[in-house]
Short mmCIF file of C-alpha atoms and ligand atoms in Angstrom, two decimals:
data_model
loop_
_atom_site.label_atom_id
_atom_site.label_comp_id
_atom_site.label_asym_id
_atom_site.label_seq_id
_atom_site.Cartn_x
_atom_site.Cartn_y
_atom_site.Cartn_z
CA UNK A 1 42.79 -23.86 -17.08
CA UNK A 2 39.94 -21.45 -16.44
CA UNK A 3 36.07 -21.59 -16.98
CA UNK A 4 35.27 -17.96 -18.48
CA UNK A 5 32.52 -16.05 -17.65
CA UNK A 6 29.89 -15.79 -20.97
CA UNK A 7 28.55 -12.10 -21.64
CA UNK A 8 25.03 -11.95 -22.32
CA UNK A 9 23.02 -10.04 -25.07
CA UNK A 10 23.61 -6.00 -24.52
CA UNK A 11 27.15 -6.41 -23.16
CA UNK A 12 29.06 -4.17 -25.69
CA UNK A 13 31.23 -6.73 -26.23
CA UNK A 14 29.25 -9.34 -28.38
CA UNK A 15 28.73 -5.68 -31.04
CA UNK A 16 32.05 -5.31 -31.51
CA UNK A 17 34.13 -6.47 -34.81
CA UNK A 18 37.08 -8.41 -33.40
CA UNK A 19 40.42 -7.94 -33.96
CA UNK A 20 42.30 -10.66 -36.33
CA UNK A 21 45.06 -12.43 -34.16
CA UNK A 22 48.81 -11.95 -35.45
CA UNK A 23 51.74 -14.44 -35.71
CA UNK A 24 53.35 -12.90 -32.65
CA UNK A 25 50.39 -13.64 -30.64
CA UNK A 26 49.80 -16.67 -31.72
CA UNK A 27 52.92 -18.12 -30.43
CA UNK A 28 52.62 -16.28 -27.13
CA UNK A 29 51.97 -18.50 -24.19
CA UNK A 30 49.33 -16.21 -22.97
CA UNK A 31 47.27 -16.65 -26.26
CA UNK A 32 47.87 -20.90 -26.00
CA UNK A 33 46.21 -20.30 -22.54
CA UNK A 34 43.46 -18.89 -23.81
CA UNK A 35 42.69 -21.06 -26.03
CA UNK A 36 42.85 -23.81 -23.82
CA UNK A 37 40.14 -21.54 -21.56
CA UNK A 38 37.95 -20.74 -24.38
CA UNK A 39 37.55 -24.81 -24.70
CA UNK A 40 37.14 -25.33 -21.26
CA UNK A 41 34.96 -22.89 -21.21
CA UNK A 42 32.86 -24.55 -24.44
CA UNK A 43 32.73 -27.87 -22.55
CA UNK A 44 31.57 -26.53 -19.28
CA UNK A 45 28.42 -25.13 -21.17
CA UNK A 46 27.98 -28.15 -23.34
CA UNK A 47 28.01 -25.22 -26.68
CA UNK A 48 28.34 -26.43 -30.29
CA UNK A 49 31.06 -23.96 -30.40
CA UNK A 50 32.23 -20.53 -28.70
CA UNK A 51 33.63 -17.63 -29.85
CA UNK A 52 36.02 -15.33 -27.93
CA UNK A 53 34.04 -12.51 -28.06
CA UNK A 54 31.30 -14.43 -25.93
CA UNK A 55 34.09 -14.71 -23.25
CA UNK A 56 34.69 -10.86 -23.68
CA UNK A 57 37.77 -10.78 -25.85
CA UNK A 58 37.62 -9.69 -29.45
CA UNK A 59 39.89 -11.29 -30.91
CA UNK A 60 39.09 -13.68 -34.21
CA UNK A 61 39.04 -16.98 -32.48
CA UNK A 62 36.50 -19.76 -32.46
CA UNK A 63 36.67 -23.14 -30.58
CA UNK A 64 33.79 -25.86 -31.97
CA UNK A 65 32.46 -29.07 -33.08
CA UNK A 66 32.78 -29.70 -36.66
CA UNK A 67 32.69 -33.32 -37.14
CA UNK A 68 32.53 -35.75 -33.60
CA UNK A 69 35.09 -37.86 -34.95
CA UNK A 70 37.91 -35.41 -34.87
CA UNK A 71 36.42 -33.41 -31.52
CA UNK A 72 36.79 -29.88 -31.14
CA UNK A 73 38.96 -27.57 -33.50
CA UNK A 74 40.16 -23.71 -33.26
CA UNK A 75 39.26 -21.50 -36.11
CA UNK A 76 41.80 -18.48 -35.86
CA UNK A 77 40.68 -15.20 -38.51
CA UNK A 78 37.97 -17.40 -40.12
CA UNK A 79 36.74 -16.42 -43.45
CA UNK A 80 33.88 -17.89 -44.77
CA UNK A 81 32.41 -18.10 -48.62
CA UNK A 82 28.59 -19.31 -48.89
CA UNK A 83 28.92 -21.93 -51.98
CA UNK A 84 25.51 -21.98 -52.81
CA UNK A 85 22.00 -19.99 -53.10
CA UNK A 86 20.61 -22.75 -51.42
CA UNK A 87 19.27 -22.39 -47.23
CA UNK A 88 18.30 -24.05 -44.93
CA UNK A 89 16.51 -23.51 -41.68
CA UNK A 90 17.35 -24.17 -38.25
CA UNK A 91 16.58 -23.45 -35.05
CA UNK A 92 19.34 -22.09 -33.21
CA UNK A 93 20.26 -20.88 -29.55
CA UNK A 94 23.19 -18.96 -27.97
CA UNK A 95 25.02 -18.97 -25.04
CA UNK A 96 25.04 -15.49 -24.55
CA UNK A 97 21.59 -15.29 -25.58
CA UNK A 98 20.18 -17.81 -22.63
CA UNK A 99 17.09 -18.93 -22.56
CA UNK A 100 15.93 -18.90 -26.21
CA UNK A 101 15.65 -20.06 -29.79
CA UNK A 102 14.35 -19.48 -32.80
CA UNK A 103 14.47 -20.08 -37.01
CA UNK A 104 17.26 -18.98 -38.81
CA UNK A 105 17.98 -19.39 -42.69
CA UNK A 106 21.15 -20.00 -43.94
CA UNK A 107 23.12 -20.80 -46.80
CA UNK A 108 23.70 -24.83 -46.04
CA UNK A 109 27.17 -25.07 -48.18
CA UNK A 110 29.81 -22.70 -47.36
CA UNK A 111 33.94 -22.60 -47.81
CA UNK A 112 35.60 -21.71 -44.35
CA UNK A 113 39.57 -21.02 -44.61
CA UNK A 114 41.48 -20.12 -41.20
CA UNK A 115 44.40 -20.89 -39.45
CA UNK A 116 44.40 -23.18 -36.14
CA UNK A 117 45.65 -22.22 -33.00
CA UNK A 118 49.28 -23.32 -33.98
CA UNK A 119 48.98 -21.09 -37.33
CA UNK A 120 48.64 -24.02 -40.18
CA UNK A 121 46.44 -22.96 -42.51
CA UNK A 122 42.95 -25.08 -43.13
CA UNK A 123 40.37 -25.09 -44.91
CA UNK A 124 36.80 -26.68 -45.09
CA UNK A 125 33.42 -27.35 -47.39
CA UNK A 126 30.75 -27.50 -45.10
CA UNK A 127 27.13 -28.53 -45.62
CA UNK A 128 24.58 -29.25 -42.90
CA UNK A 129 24.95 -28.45 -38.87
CA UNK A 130 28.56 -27.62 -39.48
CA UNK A 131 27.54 -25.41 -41.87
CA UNK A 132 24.99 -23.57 -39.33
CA UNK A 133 27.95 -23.85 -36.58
CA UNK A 134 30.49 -22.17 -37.89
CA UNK A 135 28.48 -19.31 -39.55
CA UNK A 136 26.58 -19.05 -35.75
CA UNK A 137 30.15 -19.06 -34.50
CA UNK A 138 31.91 -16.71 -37.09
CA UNK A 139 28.50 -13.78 -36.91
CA UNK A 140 30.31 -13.30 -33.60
CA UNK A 141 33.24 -12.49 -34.74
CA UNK A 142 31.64 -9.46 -36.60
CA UNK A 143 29.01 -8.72 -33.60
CA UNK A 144 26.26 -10.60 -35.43
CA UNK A 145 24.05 -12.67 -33.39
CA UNK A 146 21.91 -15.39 -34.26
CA UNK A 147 18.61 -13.36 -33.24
CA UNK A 148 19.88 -10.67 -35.69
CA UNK A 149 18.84 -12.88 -38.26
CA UNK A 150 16.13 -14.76 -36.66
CA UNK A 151 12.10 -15.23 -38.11
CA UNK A 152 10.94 -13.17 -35.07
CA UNK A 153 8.02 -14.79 -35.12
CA UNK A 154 9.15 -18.17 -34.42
CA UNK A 155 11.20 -16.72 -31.02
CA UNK A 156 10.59 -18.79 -28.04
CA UNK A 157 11.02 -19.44 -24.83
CA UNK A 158 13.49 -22.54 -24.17
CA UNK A 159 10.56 -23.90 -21.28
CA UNK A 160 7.68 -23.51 -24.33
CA UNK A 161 9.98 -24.76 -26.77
CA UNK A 162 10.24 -27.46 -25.36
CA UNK A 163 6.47 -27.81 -24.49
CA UNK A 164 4.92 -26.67 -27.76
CA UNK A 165 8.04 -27.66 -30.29
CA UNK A 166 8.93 -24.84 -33.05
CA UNK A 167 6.56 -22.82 -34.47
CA UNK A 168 6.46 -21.34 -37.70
CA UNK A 169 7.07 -23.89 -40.83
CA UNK A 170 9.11 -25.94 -39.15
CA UNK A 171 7.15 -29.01 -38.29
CA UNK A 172 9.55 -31.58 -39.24
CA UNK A 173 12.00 -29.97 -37.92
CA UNK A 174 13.63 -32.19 -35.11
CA UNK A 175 15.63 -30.57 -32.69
CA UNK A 176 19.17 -30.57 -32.59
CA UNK A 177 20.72 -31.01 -29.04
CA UNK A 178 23.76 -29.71 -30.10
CA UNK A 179 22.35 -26.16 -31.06
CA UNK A 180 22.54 -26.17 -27.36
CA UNK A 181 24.97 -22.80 -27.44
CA UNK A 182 25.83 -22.49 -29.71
ZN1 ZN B 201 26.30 -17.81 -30.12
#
C-alpha cells in the first residue's frame, strides 16, 4: 500500500484522454495494487472520489463514494449517459485543483455502466451528489476538469469561501463537505 502523489492543474497529465484498461491488465497483480493505492490514496485526502489520472496514470479508473452504505467502489472504462435535460448546480473542488471552488451545472440524472476492478460489469442511475461525483470523477478521465466548466465568476478562494459562503445564485446552497476533492 502506497499514498500517491496528486498532480496539480498544468501537469500534462490531468489533459490527457486515458487509456481504457484491458482484461489482461485487469487481472495483473500490478493493476490490483494500484487500485488498492489509488484508494489509499482517496482516503488519505479525504476526496469524494479520485481518478487515476490525478495520481499520474491514464488509465480509465476511478475509486469513489457513491452511496456511504456500501463505501467506496472502482469504476473501470466508465461510460456515462445524462438521463435528463434537467441541472443542477453545485459547488465543487478538486484535489488537483487545491485551494478552490466554484459553481458547476450539471445534468442531476445520469446512467453510468463500467466494470469493477475484478471485471463484473455494473451499472447505475444516479441523481443528486452521486450524480455530480462521478461526472467530476469521469471529466478526468477525458482531461476535463471541474473549472473547465465552472461559472467563473463564482471562483473562490477556499479561505473566502469559507468566510463569505458562495457567490453567485447560490444562496441556499449549503455546502457539501464531501465535495472536499473531489
Ligand atoms: Zn477532481
Amino acid at each position: 500500500m502506497a499514498i500517491l502523489k496528486v498532480a496539480q492543474m498544468g501537469h500534462p497529465v490531468l489533459r490527457e484522454i486515458a487509456e481504457p484498461v484491458d482484461e489482461e491488465m485487469l487481472q495483473s497483480d500490478e493493476f490490483q495494487q494500484f487500485c488498492d493505492d489509488l484508494l489509499e490514496t482517496m482516503e488519505e485526502y479525504e476526496g469524494a472520489g479520485l481518478a487515476a489520472p490525478q495520481v499520474h496514470i491514464s488509465l480509465r479508473v476511478v475509486v469513489l463514494t457513491l452511496d456511504n452504505q456500501r463505501g467506496p467502489e472502482f469504476l473501470i472504462n466508465p461510460v456515462i449517459t445524462p438521463l435528463t435535460d434537467s441541472t443542477a448546480r453545485t459547488f465543487e473542488g478538486c484535489l488537483s485543483v487545491e485551494g478552490i471552488r466554484g459553481a458547476v451545472e450539471r445534468p442531476d440524472h445520469v446512467q453510468v455502466v463500467a466494470l469493477d476492478r475484478n471485471g463484473q460489469p455494473k451499472a447505475y442511475e444516479l441523481t443528486g451528489f452521486p450524480a455530480v461525483v462521478v461526472q467530476h470523477e469521469c471529466d478526468h478521465l477525458d482531461g476535463v476538469l471541474y473549472i473547465d466548466r465552472a461559472d467563473p465568476k463564482t471562483l473562490a478562494f477556499l479561505r473566502e469561501y469559507r468566510r463569505f459562503g458562495p457567490l453567485g445564485e447560490d444562496a441556499d446552497y449549503e455546502d457539501e463537505e464531501g465535495l472536499e476533492e473531489e
